[in-house]
Short mmCIF file of C-alpha atoms and ligand atoms in Angstrom, two decimals:
data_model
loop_
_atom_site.label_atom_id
_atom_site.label_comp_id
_atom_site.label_asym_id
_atom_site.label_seq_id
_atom_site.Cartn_x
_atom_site.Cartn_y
_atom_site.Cartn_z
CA UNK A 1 0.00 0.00 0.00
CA UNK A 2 1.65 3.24 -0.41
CA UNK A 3 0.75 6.36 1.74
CA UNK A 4 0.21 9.91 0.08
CA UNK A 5 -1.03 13.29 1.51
CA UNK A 6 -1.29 12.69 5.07
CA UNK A 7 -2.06 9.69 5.63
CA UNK A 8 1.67 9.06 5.08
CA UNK A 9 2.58 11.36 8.20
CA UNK A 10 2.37 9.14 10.75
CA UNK A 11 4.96 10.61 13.33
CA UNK A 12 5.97 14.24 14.24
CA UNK A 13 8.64 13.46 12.28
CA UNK A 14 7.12 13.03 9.19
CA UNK A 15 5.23 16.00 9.20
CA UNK A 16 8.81 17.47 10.68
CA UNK A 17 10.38 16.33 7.10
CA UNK A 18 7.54 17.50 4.99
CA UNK A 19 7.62 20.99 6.72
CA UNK A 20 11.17 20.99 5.70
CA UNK A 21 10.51 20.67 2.21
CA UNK A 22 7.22 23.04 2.16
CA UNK A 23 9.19 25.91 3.96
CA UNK A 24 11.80 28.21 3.05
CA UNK A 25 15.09 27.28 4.47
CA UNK A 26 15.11 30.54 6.58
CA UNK A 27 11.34 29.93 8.10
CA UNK A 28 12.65 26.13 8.71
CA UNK A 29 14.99 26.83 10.73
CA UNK A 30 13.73 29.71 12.43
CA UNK A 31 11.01 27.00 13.26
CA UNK A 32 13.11 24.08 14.13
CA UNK A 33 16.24 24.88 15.46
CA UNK A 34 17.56 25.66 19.17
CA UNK A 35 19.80 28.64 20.12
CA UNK A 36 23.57 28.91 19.94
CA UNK A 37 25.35 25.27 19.80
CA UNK A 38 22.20 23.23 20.13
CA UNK A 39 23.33 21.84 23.21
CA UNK A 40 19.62 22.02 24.70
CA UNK A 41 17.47 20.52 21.98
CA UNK A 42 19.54 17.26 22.37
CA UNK A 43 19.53 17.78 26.29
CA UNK A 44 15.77 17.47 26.10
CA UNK A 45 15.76 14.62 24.02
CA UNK A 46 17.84 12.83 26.47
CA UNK A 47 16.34 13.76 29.50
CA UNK A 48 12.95 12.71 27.91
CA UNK A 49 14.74 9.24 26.62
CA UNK A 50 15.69 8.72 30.31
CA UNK A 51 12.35 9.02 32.17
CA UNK A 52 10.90 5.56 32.31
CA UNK A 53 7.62 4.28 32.59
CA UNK A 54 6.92 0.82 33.72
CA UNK A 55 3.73 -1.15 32.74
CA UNK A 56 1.35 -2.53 35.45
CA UNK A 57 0.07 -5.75 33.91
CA UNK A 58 -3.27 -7.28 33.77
CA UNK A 59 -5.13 -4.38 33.79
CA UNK A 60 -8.36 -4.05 32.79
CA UNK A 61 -7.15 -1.09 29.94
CA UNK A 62 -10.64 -1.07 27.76
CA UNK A 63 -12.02 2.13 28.95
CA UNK A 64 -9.04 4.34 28.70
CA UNK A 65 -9.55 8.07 28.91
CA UNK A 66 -7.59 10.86 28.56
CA UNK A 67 -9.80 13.60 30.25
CA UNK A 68 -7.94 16.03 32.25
CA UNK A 69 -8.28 19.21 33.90
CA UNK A 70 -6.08 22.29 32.95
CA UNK A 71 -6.46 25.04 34.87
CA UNK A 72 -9.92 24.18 36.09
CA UNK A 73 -11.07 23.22 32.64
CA UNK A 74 -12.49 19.75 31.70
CA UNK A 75 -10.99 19.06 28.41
CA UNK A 76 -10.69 15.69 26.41
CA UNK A 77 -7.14 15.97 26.46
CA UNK A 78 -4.21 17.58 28.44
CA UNK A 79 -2.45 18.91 25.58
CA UNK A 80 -2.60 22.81 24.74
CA UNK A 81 -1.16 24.67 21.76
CA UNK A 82 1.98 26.53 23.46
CA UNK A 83 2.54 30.21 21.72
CA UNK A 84 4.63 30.34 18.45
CA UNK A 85 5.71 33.56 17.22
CA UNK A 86 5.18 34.07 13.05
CA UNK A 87 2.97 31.23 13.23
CA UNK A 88 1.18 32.75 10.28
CA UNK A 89 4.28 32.54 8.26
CA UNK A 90 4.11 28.53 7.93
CA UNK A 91 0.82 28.81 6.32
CA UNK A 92 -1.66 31.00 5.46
CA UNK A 93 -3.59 32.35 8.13
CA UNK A 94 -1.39 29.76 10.17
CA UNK A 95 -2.79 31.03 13.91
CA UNK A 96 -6.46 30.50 12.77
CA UNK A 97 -5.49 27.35 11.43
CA UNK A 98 -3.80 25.97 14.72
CA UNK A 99 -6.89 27.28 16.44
CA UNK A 100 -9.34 25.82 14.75
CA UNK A 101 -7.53 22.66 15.13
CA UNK A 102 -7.55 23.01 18.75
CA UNK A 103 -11.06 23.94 19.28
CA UNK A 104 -11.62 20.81 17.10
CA UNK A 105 -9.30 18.53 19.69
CA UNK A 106 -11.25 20.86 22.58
CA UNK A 107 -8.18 22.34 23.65
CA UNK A 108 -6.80 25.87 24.26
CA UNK A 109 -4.46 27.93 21.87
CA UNK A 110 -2.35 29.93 23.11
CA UNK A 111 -2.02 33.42 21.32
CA UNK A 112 1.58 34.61 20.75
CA UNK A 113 2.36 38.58 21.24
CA UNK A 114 4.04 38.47 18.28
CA UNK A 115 1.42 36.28 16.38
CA UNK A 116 0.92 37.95 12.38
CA UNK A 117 -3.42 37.28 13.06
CA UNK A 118 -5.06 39.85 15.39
CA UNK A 119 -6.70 37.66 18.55
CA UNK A 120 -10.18 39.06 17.15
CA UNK A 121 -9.49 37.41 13.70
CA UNK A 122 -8.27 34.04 15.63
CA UNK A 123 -11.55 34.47 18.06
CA UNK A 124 -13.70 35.22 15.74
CA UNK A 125 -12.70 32.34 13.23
CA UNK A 126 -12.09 30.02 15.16
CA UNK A 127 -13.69 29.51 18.47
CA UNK A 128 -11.21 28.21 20.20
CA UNK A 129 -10.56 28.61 24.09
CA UNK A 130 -7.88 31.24 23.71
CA UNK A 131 -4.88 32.29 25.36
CA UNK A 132 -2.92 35.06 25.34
CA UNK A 133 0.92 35.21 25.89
CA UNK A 134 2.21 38.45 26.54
CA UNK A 135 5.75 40.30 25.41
CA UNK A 136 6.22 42.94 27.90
CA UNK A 137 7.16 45.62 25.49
CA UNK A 138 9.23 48.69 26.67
CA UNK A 139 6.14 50.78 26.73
CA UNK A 140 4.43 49.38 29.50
CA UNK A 141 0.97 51.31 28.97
CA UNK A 142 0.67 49.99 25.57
CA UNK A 143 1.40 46.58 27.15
CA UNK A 144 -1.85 47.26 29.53
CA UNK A 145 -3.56 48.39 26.86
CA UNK A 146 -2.51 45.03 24.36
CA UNK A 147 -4.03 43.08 27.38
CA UNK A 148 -7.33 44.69 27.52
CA UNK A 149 -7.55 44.19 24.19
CA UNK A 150 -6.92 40.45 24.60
CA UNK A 151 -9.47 40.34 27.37
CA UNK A 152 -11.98 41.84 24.93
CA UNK A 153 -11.17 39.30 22.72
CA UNK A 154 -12.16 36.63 25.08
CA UNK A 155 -9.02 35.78 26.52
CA UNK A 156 -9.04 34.75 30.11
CA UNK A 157 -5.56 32.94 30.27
CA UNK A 158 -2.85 35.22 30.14
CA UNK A 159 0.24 33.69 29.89
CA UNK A 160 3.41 35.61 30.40
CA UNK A 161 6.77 34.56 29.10
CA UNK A 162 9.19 34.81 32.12
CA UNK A 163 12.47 33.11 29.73
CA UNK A 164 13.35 36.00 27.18
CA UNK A 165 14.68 38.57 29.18
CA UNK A 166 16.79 39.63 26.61
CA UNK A 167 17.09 38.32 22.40
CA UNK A 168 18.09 35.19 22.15
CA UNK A 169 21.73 34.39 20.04
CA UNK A 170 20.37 32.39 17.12
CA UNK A 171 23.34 32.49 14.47
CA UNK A 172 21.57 30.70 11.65
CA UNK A 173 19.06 33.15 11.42
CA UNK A 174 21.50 35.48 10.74
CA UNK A 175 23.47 33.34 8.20
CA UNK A 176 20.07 32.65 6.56
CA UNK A 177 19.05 36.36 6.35
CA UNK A 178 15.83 35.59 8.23
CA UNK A 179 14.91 38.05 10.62
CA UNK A 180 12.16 40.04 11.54
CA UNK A 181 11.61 42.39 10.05
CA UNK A 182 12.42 40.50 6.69
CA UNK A 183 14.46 41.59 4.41
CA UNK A 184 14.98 41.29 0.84
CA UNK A 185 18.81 39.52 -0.51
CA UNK A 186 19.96 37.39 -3.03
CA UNK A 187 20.10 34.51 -0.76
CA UNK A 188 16.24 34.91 0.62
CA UNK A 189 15.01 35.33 -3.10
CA UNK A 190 17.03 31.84 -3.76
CA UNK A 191 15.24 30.36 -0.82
CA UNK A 192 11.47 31.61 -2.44
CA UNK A 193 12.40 30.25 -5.91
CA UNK A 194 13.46 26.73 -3.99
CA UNK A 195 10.29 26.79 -2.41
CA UNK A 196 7.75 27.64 -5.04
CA UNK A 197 4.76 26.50 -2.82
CA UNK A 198 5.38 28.16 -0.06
CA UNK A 199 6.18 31.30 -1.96
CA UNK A 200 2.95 31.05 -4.14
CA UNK A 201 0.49 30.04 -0.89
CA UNK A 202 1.66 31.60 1.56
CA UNK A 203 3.21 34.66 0.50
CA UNK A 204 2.33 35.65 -2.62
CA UNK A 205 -0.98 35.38 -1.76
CA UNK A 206 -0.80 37.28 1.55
CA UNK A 207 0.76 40.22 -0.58
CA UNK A 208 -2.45 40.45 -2.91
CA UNK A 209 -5.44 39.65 0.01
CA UNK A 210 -3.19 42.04 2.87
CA UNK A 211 -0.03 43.20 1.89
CA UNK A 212 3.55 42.50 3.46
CA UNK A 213 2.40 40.49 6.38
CA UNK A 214 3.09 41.99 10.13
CA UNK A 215 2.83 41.79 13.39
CA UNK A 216 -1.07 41.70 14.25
CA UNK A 217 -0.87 43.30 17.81
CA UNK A 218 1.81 46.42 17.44
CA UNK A 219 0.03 49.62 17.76
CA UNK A 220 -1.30 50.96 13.79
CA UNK A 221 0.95 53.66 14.21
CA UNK A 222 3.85 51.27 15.21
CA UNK A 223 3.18 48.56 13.19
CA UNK A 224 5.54 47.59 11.09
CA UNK A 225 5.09 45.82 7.69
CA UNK A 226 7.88 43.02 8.03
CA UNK A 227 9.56 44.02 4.61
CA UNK A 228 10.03 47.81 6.40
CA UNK A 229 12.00 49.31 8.57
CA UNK A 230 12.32 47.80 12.45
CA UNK A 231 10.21 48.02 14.74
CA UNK A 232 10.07 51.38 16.89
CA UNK A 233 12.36 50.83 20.22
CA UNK A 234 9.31 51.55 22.40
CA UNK A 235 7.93 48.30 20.63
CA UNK A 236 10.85 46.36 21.36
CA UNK A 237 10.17 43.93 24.18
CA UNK A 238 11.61 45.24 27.53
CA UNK A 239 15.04 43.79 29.18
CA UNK A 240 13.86 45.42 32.60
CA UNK A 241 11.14 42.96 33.27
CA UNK A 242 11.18 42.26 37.22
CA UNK A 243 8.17 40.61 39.57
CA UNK A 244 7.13 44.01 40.00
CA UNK A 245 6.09 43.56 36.65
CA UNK A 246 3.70 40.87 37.93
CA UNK A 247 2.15 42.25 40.19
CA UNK A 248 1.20 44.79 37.89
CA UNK A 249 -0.29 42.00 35.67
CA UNK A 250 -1.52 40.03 38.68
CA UNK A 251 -3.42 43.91 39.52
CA UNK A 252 -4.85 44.03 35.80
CA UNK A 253 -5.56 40.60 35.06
CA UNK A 254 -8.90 39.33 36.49
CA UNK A 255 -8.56 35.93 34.99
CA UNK A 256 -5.88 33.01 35.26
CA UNK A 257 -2.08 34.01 35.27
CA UNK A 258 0.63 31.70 34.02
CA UNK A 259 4.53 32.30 34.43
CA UNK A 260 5.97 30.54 31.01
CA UNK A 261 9.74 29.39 31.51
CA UNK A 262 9.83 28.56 35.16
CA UNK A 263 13.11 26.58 35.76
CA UNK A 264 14.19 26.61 39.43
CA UNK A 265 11.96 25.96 42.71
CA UNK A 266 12.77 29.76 44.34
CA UNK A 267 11.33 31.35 41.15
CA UNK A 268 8.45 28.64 41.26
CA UNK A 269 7.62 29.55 45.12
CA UNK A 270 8.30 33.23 44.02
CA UNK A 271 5.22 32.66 40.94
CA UNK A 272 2.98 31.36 44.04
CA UNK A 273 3.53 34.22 46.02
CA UNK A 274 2.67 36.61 43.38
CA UNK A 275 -0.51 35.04 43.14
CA UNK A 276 0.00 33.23 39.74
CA UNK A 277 -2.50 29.96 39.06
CA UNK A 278 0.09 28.54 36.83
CA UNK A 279 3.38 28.29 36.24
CA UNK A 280 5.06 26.47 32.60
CA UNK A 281 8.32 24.50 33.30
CA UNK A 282 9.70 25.06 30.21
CA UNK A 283 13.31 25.85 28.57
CA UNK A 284 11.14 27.53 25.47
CA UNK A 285 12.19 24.69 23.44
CA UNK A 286 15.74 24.85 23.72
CA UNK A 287 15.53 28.01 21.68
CA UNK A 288 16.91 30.73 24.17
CA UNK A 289 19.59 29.67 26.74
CA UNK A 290 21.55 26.90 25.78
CA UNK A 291 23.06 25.38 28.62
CA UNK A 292 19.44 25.89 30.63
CA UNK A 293 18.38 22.36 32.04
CA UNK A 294 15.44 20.89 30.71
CA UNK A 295 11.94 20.51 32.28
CA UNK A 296 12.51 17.33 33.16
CA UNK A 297 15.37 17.97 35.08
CA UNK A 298 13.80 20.08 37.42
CA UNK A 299 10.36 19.49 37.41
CA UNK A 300 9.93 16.86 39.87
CA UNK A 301 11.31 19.24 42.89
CA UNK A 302 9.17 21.68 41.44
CA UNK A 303 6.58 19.93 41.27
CA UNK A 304 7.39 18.94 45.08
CA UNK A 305 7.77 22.83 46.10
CA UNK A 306 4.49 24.19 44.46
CA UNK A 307 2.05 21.20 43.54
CA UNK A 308 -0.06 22.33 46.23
CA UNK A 309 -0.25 26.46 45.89
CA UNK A 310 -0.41 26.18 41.88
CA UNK A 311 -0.84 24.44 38.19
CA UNK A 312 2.58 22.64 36.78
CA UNK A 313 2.58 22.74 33.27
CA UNK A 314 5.48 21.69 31.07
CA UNK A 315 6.95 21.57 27.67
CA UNK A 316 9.83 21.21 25.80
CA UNK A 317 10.71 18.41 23.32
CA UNK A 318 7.48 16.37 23.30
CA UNK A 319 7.34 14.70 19.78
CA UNK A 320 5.06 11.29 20.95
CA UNK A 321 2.83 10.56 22.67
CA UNK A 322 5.33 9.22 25.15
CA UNK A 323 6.64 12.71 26.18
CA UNK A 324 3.69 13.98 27.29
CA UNK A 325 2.93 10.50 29.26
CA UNK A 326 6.67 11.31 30.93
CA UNK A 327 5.63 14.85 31.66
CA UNK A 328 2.62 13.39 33.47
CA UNK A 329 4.20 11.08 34.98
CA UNK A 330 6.45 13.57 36.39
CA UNK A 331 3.66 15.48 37.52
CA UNK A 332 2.86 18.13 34.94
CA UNK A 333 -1.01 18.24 34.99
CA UNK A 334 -1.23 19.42 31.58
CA UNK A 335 1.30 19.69 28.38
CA UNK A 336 2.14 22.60 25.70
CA UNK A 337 2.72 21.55 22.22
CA UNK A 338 5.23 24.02 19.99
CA UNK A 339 6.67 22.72 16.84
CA UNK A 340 5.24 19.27 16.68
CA UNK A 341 2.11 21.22 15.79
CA UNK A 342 4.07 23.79 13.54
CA UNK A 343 5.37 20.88 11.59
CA UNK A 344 1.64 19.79 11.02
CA UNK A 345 0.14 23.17 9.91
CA UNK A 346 3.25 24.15 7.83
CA UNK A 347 2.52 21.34 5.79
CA UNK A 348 -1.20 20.93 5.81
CA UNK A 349 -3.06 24.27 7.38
CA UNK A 350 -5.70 23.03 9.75
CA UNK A 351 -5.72 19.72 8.80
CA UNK A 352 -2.40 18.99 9.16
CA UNK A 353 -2.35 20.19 12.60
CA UNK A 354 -5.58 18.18 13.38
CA UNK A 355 -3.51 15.21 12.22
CA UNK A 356 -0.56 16.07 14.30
CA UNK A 357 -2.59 15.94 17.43
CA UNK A 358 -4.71 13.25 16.52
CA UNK A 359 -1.40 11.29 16.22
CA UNK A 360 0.02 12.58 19.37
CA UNK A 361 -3.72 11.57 21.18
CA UNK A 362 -3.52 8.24 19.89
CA UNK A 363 0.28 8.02 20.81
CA UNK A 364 -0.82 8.90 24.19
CA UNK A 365 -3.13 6.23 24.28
CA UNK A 366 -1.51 3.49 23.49
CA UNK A 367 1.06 4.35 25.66
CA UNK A 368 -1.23 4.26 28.51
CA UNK A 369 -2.92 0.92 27.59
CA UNK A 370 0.65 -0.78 27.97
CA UNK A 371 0.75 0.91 30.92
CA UNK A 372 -2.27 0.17 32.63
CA UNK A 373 -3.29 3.40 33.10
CA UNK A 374 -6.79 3.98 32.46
CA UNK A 375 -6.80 7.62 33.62
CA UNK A 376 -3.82 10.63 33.43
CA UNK A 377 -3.43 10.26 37.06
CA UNK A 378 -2.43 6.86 36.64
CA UNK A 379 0.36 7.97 35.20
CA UNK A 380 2.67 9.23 38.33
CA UNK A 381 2.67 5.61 39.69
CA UNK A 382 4.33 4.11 36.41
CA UNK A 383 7.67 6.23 36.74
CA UNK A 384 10.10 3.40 36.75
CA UNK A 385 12.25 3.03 40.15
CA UNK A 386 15.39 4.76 38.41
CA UNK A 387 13.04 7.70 37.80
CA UNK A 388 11.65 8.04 41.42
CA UNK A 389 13.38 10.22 43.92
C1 FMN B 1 8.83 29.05 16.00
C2 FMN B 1 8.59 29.22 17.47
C3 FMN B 1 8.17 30.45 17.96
C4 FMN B 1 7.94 30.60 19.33
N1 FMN B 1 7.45 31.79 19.79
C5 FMN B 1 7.14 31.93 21.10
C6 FMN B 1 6.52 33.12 21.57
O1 FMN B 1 6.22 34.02 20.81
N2 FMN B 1 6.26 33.19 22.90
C7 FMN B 1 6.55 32.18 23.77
O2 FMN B 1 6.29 32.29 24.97
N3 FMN B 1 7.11 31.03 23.33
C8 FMN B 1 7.39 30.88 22.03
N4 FMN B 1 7.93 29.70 21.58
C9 FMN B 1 8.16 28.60 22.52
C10 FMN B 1 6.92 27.71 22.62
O3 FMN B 1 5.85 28.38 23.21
C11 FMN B 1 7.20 26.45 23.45
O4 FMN B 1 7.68 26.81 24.73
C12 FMN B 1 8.22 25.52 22.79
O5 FMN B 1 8.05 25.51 21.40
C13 FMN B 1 8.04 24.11 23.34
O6 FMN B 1 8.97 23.22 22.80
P1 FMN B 1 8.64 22.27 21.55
O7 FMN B 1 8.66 23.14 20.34
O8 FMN B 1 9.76 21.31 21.57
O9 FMN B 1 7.29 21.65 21.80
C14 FMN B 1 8.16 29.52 20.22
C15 FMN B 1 8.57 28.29 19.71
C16 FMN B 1 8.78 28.13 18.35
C17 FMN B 1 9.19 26.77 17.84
#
């Protein structure tokens, strides 16, 4: 039998490789790779490789269920789409895309600051359960003022990103001439022609409908189109970001508040304090400080600090359905998806993100039928005894 379209994607990995061939090399890599010597992404790997779960046998697995409970929500899954900058790069419309595929999977998606669709476009086409993940830009009142506009749109997540304090060192972007904003070389316009598909769906066709694409949430009178000159400083996402900053937020915010790129238990008792409901153990993918530990690394003393004052969410590295049973199992109660998903709509819009998670679901099942775990919270007792501390 041979496989086309995508029914032959049967992995992340697949849709990984035919992501790689849709996309521009630039926009590939920007996508897929870590931060400085890529020490990271394979330290996340490993770490993942090394949690072990160990099957209880003769267990009645028939009725399996993945239900869960993220951030007192009942959803069919625990999975939630974790914020990707320039999603709408990878595809047309890319954020609606990735939303409507979670709202079909029931799950949230999470809204990057730097997303290229407005959150009314994404709420309005999508109906999704949105969340919004805030940049704290220099210009803090037009931060408070991109929030209320997020809470207009329905948000009631807000999800700030404590890992960037300051640009990450990514040196193929640089030797690939992708940046943002984009600019125009010989070696870019070799990349389009390479990548005639791309060029003709995604970008050719957002010149005619829109123009240049850009950021969706700068101010009009900041907002740069990506093929212009860079963005105004007072746009430029803040270095001086402090917990003083959160309590401003926690002030503001009248719904749930989630730290993204907790990595050590002070900061995690420090997020409980400030009266966050959530905190994301997370090493943003291996894409920002390269000699970071992974989530895995620390999460179980995290989880041991904090279980009880907040919500442990992780990510970082998950590519089966296995790495978010490990998370689980290492007490995470629910799991952000980045590029796995990225792969799916870069090559397929929607549908190739609904096939992504539909492969990671039944991943995630089968893993827990082994297993003998009939519920999520079945998971915890099938760390193997070289994973428990
Ligand atoms: C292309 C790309 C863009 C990202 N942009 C953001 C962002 O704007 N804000 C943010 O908090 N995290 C961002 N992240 C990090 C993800 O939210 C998430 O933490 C990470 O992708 C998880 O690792 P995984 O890709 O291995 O699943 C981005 C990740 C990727 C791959």
């Amino acid at each position: 039998m041979i496989l086309t379209g995508l029914n032959a994607i049967l992995n992340v990995e697949d849709a990984r490789r035919a992501a790689r061939r849709r996309l521009p090399r630039g926009l590939f890599e920007y996508v897929d790779r870590g931060a400085e010597d890529e020490i990271s992404i394979g330290g996340n790997r490993r770490d993942l490789d090394a949690v072990k779960l160990a099957p209880s046998v003769l267990v009645d697995v028939s009725q399996r269920t993945q239900e869960a409970e993220v951030l007192g929500r009942q959803q069919p899954s625990p999975l939630v789409i974790a914020p990707t900058a320039v999603a709408g790069l990878v595809w047309r419309d890319g954020e609606i895309a990735l939303a409507r595929a979670a709202a079909a999977a029931g799950i949230p998606f999470c809204v990057s600051t730097q997303s290229i669709t407005s959150i009314e476009r994404i709420a309005d086409e999508s109906g999704a359960e949105l969340w919004f993940q805030l940049y704290v830009w220099k210009n803090r009142e037009r931060t408070l003022a991109l929030l209320d506009r997020a809470w207009a749109a329905g948000a009631r997540t807000l999800v700030l990103t404590v890992d960037t304090a300051v640009g990450p060192n990514r040196e193929y972007n640089l030797r690939n001439g992708f940046g943002i904003p984009l600019k125009p070389s010989l070696r870019a316009g070799i990349d389009l022609a390479l990548h005639p598909r791309w060029t003709c769906d995604v970008l050719l066709r957002s010149l005619i409908a829109s123009g240049v694409p850009t950021y969706a949430h700068y101010p009009d009178e900041f907002r740069t189109q990506l093929g212009r000159v860079s963005l105004s400083d007072e746009m430029s996402l803040a270095t001086d970001v402090t917990w003083e900053d959160v309590v401003l937020l926690r002030k503001r915010w009248q719904g749930k508040l989630v730290l993204k790129g907790v990595l050590r238990v002070d900061d995690a008792r420090k997020a409980a304090e400030y009266g966050a409901d959530a905190i994301v153990v997370s090493n943003h993918g291996a894409r920002n400080l390269d000699c970071a530990p992974g989530p895995v690394e620390v999460l179980p003393a995290i989880v041991d600090a904090v279980s009880d004052r907040l919500a442990i969410l992780a990510d970082s590295g998950v590519r089966r359905g296995a790495d978010i049973a490990r998370f689980l199992a290492l007490g995470a109660s629910g799991v952000l998806i980045g590029r796995a998903t990225l792969y799916g709509v870069a090559t397929a819009g929607e549908a190739g993100a609904s096939r992504v998670l539909d492969l990671l679901r039944n991943e995630l099942s089968i893993t827990m039928g082994m297993l003998g775990a009939r519920t999520l919270a079945d998971l915890p007792g099938c760390l193997a005894p070289s994973n428990r501390r």
